[in-house]
Short mmCIF file of C-alpha atoms and ligand atoms in Angstrom, two decimals:
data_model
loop_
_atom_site.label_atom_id
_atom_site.label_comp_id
_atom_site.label_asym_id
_atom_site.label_seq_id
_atom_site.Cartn_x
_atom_site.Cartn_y
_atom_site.Cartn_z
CA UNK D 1 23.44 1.75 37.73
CA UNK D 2 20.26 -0.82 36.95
CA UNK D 3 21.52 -4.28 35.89
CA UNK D 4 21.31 -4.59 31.90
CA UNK D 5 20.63 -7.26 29.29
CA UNK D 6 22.35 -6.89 26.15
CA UNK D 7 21.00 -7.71 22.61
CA UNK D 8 23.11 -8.65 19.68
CA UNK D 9 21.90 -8.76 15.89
CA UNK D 10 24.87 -10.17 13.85
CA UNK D 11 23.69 -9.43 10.21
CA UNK D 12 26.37 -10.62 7.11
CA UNK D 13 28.66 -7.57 7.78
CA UNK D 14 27.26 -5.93 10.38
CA UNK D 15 26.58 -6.32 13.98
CA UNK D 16 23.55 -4.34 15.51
CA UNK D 17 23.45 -4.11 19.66
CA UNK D 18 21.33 -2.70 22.29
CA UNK D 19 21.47 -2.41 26.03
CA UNK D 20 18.14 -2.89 27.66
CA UNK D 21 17.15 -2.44 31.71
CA UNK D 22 16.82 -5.65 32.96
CA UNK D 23 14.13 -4.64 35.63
CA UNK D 24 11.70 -2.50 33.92
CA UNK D 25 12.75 -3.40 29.98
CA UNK D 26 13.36 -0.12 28.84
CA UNK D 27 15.57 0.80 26.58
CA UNK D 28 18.69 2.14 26.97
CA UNK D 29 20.91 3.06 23.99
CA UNK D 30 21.01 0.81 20.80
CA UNK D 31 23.80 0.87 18.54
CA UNK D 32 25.43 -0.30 14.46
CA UNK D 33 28.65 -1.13 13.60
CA UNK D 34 28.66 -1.38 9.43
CA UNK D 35 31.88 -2.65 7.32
CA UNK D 36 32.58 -4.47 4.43
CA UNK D 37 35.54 -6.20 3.12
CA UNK D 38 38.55 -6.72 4.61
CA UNK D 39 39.93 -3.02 4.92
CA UNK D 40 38.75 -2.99 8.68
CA UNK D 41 37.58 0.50 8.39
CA UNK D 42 33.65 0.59 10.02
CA UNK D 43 31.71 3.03 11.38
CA UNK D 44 29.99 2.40 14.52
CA UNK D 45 26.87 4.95 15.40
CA UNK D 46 24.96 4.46 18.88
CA UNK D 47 21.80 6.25 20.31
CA UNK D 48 20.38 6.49 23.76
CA UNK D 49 17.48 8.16 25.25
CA UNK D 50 19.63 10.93 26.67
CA UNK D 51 22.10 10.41 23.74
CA UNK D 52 22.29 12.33 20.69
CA UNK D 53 23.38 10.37 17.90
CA UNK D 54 26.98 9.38 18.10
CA UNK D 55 29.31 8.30 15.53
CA UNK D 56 32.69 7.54 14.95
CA UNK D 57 34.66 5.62 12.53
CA UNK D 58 36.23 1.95 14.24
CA UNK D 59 38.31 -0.46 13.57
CA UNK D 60 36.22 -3.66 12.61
CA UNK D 61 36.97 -6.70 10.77
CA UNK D 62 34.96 -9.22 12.08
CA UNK D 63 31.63 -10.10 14.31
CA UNK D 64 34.29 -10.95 17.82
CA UNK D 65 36.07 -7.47 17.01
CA UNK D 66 32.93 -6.15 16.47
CA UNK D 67 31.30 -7.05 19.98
CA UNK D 68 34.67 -5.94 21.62
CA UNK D 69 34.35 -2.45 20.09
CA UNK D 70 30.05 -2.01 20.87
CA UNK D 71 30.96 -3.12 24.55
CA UNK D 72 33.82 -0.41 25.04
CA UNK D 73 31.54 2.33 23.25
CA UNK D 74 28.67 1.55 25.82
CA UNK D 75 30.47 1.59 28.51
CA UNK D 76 32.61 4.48 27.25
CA UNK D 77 29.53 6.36 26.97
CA UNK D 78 27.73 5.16 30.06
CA UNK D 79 27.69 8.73 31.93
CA UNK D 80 25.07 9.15 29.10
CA UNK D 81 22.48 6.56 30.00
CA UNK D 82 23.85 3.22 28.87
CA UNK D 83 25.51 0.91 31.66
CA UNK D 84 28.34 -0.70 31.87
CA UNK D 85 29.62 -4.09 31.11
CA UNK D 86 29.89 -4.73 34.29
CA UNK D 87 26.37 -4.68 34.60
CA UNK D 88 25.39 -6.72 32.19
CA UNK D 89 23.58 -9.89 33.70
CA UNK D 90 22.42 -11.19 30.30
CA UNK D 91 23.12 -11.86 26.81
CA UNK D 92 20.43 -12.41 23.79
CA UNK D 93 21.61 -13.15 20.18
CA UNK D 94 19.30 -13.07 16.77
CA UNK D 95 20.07 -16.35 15.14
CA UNK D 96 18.33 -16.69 11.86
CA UNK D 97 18.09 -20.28 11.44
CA UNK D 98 16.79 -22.48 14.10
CA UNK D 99 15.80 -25.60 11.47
CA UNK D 100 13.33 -27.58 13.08
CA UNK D 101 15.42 -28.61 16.38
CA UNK D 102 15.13 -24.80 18.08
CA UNK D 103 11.02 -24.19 18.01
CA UNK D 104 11.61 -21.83 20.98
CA UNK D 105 14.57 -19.67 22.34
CA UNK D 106 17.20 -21.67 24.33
CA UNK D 107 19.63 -20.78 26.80
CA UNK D 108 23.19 -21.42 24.90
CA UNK D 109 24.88 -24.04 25.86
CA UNK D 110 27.59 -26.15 24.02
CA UNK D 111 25.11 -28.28 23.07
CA UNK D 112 23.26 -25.45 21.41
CA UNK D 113 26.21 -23.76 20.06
CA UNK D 114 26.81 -27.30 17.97
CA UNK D 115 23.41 -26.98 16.38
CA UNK D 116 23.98 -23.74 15.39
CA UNK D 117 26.89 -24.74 13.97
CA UNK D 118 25.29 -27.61 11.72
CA UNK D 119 22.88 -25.43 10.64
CA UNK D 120 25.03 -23.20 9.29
CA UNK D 121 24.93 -25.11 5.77
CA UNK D 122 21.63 -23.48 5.19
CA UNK D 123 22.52 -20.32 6.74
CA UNK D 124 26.23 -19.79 5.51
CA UNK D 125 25.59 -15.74 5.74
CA UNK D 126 24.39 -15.56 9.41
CA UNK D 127 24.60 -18.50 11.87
CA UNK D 128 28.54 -18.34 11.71
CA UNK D 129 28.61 -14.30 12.46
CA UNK D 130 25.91 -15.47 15.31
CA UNK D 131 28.15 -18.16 16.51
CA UNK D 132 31.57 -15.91 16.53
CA UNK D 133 29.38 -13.12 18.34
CA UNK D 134 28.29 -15.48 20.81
CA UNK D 135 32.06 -16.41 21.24
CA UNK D 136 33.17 -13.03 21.65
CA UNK D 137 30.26 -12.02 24.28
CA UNK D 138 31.53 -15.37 26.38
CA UNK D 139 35.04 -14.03 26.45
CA UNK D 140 34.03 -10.49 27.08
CA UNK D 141 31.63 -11.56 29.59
CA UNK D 142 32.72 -14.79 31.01
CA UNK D 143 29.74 -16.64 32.94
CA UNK D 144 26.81 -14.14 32.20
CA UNK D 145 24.17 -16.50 30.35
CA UNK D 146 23.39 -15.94 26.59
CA UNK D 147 20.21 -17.03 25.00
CA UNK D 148 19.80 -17.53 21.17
CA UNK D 149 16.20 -16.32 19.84
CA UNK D 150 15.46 -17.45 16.31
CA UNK D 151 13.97 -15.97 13.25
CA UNK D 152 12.48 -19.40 12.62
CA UNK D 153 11.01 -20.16 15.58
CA UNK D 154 7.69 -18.26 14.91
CA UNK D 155 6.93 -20.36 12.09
CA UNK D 156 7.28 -23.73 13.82
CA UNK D 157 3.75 -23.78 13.69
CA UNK D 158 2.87 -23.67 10.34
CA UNK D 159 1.04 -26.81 9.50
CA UNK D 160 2.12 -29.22 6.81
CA UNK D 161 0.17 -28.29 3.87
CA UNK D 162 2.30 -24.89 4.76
CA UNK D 163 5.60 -25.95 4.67
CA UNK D 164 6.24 -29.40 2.23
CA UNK D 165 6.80 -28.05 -1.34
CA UNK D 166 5.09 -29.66 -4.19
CA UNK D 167 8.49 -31.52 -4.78
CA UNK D 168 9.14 -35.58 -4.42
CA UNK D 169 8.26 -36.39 -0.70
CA UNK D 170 11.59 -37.63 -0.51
CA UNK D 171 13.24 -34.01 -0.57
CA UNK D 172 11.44 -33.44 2.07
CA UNK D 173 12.23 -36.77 4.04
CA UNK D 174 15.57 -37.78 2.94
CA UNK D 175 16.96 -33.89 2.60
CA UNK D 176 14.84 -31.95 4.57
CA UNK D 177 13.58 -29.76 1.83
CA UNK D 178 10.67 -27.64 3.73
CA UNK D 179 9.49 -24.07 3.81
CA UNK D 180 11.21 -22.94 7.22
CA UNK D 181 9.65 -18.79 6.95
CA UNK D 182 11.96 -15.96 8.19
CA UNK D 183 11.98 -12.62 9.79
CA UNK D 184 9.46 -14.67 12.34
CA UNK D 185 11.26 -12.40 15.64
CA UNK D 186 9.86 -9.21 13.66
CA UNK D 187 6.35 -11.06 12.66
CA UNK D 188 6.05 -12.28 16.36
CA UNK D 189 6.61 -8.85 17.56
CA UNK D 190 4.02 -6.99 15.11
CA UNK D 191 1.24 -9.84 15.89
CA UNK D 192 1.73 -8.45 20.10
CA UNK D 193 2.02 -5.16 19.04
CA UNK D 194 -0.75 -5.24 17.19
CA UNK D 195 -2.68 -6.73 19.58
CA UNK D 196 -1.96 -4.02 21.98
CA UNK D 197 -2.84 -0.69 19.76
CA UNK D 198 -5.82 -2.81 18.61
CA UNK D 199 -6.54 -3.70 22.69
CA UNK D 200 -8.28 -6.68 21.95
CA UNK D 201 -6.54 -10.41 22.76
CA UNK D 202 -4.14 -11.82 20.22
CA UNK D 203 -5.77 -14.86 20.31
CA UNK D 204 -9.09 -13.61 18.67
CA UNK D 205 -7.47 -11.69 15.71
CA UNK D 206 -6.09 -12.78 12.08
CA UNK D 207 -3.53 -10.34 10.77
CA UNK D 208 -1.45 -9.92 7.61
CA UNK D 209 1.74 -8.50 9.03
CA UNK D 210 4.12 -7.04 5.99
CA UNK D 211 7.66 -6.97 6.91
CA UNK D 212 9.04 -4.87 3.50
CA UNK D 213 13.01 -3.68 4.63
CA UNK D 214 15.64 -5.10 2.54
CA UNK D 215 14.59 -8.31 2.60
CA UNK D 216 10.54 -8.71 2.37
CA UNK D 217 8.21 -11.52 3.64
CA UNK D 218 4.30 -11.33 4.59
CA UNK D 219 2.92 -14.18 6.91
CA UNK D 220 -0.72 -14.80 8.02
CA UNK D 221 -1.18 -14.93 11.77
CA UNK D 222 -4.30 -16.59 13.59
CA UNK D 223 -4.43 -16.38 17.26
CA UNK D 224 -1.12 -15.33 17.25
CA UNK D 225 0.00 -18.50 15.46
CA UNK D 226 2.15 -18.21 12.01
CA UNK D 227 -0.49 -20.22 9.45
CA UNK D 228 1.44 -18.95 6.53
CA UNK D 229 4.33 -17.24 4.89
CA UNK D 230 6.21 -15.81 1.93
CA UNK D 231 9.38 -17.30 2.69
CA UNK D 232 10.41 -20.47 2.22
CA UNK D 233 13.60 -23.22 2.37
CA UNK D 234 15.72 -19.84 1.97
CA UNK D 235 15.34 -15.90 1.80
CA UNK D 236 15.00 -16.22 -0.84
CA UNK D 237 11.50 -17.02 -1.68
CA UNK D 238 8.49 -15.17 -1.82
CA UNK D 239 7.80 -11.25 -2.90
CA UNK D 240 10.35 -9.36 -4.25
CA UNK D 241 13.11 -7.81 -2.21
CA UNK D 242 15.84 -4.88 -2.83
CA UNK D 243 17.72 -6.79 -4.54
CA UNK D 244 16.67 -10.81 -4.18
CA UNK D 245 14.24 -11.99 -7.13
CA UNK D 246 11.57 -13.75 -4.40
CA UNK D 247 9.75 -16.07 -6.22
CA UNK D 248 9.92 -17.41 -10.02
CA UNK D 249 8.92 -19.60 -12.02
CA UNK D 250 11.46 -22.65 -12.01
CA UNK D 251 11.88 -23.21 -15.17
CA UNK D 252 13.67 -20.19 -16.05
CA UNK D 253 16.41 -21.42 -13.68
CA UNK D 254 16.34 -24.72 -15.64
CA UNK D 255 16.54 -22.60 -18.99
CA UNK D 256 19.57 -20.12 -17.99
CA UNK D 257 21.69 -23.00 -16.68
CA UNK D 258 21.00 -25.56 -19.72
CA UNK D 259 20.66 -22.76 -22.96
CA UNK D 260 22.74 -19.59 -21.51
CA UNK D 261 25.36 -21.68 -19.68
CA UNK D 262 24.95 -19.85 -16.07
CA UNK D 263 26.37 -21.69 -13.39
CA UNK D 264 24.71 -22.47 -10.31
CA UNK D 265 27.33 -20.24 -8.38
CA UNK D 266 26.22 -17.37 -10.59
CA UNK D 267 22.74 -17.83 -10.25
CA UNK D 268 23.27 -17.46 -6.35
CA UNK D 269 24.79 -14.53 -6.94
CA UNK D 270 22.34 -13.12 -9.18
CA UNK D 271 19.22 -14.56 -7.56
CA UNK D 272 20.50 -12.67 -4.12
CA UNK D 273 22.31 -9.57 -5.41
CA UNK D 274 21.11 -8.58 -8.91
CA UNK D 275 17.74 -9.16 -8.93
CA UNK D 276 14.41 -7.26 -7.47
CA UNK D 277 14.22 -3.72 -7.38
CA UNK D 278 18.01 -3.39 -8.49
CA UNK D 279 17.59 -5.66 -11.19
CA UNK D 280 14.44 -4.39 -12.65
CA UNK D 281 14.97 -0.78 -12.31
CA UNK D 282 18.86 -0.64 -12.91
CA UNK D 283 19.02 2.24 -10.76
CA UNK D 284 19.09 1.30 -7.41
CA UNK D 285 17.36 -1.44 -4.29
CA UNK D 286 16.94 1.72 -2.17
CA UNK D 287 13.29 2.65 -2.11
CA UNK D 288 13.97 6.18 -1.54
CA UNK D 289 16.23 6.44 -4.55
CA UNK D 290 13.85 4.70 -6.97
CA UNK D 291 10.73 7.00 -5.84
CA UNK D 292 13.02 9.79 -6.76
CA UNK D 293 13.75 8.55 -10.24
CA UNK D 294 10.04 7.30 -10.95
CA UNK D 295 9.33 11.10 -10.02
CA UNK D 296 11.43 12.18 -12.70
CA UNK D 297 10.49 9.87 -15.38
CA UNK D 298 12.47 6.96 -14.84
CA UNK D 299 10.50 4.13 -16.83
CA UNK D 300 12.39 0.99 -15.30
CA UNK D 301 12.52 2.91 -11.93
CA UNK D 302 8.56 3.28 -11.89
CA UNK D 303 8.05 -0.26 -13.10
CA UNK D 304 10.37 -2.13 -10.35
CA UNK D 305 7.78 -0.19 -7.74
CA UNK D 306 4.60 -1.28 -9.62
CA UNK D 307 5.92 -4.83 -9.68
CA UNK D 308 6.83 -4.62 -5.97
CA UNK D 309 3.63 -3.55 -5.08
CA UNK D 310 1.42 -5.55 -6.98
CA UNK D 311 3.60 -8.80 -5.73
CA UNK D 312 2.56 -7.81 -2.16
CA UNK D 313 -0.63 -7.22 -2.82
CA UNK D 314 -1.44 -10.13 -4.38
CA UNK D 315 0.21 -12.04 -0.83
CA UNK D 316 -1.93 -10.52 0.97
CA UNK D 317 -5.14 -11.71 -1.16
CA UNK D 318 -3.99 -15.13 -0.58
CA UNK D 319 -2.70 -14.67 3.28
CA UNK D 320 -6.36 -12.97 3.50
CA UNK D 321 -8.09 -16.12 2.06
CA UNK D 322 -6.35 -18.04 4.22
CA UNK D 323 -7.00 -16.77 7.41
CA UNK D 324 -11.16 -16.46 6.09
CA UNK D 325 -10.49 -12.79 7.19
CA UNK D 326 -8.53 -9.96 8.54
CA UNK D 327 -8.70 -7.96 11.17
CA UNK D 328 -5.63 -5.95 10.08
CA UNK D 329 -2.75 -5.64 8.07
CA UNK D 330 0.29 -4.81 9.50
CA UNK D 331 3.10 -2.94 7.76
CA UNK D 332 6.80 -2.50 9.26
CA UNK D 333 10.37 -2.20 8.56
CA UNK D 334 11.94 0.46 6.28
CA UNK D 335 10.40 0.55 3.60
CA UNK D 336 6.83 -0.72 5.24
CA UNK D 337 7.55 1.98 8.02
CA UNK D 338 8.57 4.74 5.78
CA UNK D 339 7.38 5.47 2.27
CA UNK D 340 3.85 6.35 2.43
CA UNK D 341 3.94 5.94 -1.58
CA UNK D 342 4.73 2.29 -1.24
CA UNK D 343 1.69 1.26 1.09
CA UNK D 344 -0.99 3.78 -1.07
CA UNK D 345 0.31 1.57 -4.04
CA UNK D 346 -0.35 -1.87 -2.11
CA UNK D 347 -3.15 -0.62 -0.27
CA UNK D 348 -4.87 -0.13 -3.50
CA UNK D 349 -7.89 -2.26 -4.61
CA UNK D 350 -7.91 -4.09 -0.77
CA UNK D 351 -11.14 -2.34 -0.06
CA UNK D 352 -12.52 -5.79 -1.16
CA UNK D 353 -10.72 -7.42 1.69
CA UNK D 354 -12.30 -4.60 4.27
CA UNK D 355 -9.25 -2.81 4.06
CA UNK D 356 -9.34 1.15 3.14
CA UNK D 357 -6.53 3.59 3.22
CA UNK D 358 -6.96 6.43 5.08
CA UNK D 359 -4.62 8.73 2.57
CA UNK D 360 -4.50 12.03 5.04
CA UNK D 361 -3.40 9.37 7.99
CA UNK D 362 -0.99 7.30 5.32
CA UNK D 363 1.07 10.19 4.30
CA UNK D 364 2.04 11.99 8.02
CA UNK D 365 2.19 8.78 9.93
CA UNK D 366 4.63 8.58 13.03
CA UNK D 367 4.97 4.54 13.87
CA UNK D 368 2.91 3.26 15.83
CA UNK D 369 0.06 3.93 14.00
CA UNK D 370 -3.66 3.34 12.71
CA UNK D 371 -3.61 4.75 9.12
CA UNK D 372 -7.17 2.89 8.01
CA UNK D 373 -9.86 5.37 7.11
CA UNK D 374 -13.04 5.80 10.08
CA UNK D 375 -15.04 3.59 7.90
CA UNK D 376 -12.88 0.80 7.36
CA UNK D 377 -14.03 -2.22 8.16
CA UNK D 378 -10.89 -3.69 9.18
CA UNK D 379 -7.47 -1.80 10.68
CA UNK D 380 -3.93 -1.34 8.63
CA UNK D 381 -1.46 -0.66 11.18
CA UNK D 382 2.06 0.97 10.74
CA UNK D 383 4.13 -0.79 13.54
CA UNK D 384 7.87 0.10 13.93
CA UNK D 385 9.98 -3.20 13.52
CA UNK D 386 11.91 -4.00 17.56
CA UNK D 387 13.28 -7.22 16.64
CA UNK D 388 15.43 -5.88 19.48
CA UNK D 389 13.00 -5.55 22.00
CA UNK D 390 11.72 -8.99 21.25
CA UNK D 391 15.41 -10.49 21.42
CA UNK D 392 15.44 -8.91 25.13
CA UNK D 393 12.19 -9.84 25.89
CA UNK D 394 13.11 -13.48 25.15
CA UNK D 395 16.31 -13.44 26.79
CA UNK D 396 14.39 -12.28 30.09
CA UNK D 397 11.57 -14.59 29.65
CA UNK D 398 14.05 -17.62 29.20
CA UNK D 399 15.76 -16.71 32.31
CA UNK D 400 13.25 -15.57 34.50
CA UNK D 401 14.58 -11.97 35.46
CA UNK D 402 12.81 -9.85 37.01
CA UNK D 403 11.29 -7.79 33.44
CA UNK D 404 10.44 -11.21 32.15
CA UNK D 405 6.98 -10.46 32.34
CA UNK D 406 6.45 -6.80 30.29
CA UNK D 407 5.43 -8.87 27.19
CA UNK D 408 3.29 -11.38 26.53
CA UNK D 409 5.90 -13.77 24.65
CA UNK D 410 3.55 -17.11 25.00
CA UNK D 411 2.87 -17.14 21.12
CA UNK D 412 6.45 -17.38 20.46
P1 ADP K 1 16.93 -4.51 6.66
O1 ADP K 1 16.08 -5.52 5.98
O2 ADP K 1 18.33 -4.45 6.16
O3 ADP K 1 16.81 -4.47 8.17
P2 ADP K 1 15.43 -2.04 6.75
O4 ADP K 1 14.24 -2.60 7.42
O5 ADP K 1 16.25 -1.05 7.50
O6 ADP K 1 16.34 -3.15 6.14
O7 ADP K 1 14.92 -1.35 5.40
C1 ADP K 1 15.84 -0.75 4.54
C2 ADP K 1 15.09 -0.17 3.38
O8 ADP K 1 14.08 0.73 3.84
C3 ADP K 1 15.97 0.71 2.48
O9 ADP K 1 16.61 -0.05 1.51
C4 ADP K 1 14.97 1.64 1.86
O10 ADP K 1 14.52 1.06 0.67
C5 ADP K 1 13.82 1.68 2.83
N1 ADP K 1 13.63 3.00 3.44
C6 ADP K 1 14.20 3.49 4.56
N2 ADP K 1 13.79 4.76 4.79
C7 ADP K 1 12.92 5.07 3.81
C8 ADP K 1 12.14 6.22 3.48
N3 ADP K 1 12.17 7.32 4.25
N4 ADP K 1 11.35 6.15 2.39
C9 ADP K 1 11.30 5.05 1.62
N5 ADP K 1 12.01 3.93 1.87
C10 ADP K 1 12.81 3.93 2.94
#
């Protein structure tokens, strides 16, 4: 049995993990583990390449039992193609906020551990789950080496006209109020991907990469460089998500606070729960669900999509005119990967930009894909999102094993 590297993704309430060969990089099973609440009852599910889907329901209240339960599963199931802990030589956590100390992926170390820690006030949904996870894997695996790879990272190199906010310069200063961009491990990996189905060099294209899942952000990348994003000092900023607002106009913060009485708790709440395609439509923040009820005459349904699609297209006019050009657009994650309806909506009037649909190619697309029509002049790419490939690609490039070289990581 190869030696492994295992990859954890601790979202809020959920902990995604993968087991990956640590000589050639493949893949070997990936896995979830879902709950909510404090009624421990989860359901883990786990795929390999020689594994059929498995599922079963677990035990789970928290990220360390979480870690404990993906670790017995894979090595429960390791007749069928995933190893065993044992064999793990290597640990690499998602951490979604690196601030501006971790511009690169670091081996862990108490040091590191510390930072995570303080960062954790902007980050109160993820870097704890991160840090207990990276607890848990210690314990489980006691002296195997654990690197954290950031969703920040990638956009360490925005430049400052990029990242201060038209705010006092003192917020930015004094309280380090700054656009930090996230979802920069999936923009890294489309911008190499990219690269690769387009076989030219990263460092001679611009790309608009779309990540649309639950959460949404769009970033311009030149020579594999992040010159731009959606997101900001949160999430939250940016084009509308499932159910966060993106961006607004401030005032109507100011407004619902001074004339309606809404707290600032409340707002949070709203602003990250009730709002975007939930809060529009009423119906649902499942794209599948509102394409359903637009089909069947669902006013608010139909409108929430309209919105969400002209909000991304109108990003990607002003990623576009940043770069000068593009020499593709890049969708991915869920919704970007799967509704064909979504991207025909955005996709619409970018012919100005050199960018035309190809609708035959847009509607039976596997991932990954070139669904621009023969006479574009530029490429629109359908890329599956492996934020888990680039975790282990990152965790092997940090400590030199042997697969540290089947991806060009130097842009990130
Ligand atoms: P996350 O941001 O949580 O990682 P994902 O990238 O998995 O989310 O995206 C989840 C979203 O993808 C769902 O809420 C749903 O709107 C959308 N989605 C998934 N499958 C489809 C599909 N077949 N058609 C349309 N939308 C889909």
């Amino acid at each position: 049995m190869s030696a492994s590297i295992l990859i954890i993704n601790s979202g809020s309430s959920s902990l995604k993990f993968g087991l990956f060969a640590a000589d050639s990089g493949d893949s070997l099973c990936r896995g979830i583990i879902d709950w909510a609440g404090e009624t421990g009852h989860a359901e883990l599910r786990l795929t390999g390449s020689s594994l059929a889907e498995f599922k079963q329901p677990v035990a789970v209240r928290t990220h360390g039992e979480a870690v404990d339960v993906a670790l017995r599963a894979m090595v429960e199931t390791s007749p069928l193609n995933a190893a065993p802990a044992s064999q793990i030589i290597a640990v690499g956590h998602r951490v979604v906020h690196g601030g501006t100390l971790f511009i690169k992926s670091v081996l862990i170390d108490e040091r590191v551990r510390t930072a995570i820690a303080e960062l954790a006030a902007l980050a109160p949904l993820h870097n704890p789950p991160a840090l207990a996870a990276i607890a848990a894997a210690e314990a489980a695996l006691p002296g195997v080496p654990q690197v954290a790879v950031f969703d920040t990272a990638f956009f360490s190199s925005l430049p400052p006209k990029a990242f201060v906010y038209p705010l006092p310069y003192e917020w930015f200063t004094d309280w380090g109020v700054r656009r930090f961009g996230f979802h920069g491990i999936s923009h890294a990996y489309c911008a190499q991907r990219a690269a690769e189905i387009l076989d030219r060099p990263l460092r001679d294209l611009r790309l608009v990469i779309c990540h649309l899942g639950n959460g949404c952000s769009a970033s311009a990348v030149s020579g594999g460089q992040a010159v731009a994003t959606t997101m900001g000092f949160t999430p939250l900023d940016g084009l509308m998500m499932g159910t966060r607002s993106g961006s607004l106009d401030p005032g109507i913060l100011l407004d619902v606070q001074q004339r309606r009485g809404l707290t600032a708790e409340t707002l949070k709440h709203v602003l990250n729960h009730e709002s975007g395609l939930l809060g529009v439509s009423g119906v649902a923040s499942d794209v599948r669900q509102l394409e359903s009820a637009a089909q069947a005459g669902h006013a608010r349904a139909s409108l929430a999509l309209e919105m969400f699609a002209d909000r991304v297209r109108s990003s990607i006019g002003a990623l576009a005119v940043t770069l000068g050009s593009v020499d593709a657009l890049v969708f991915t994650a869920g919704v970007g990967e799967n509704s064909s309806g979504v991207r025909a909506a955005i996709c619409e009037g970018l012919e100005c930009l050199g960018l035309r649909l190809d609708h035959d190619r847009n509607s039976s697309v596997r991932p990954d894909a070139d669904i621009a029509s023969q006479d574009s002049v530029s490429r629109i790419l359908v890329i599956e999102s492996r934020e888990d490939l680039m975790v282990a690609r990152e965790t092997s490039r940090i400590l030199r094993l042997p697969s540290h070289d089947f991806g060009d990581c130097d842009n990130f």
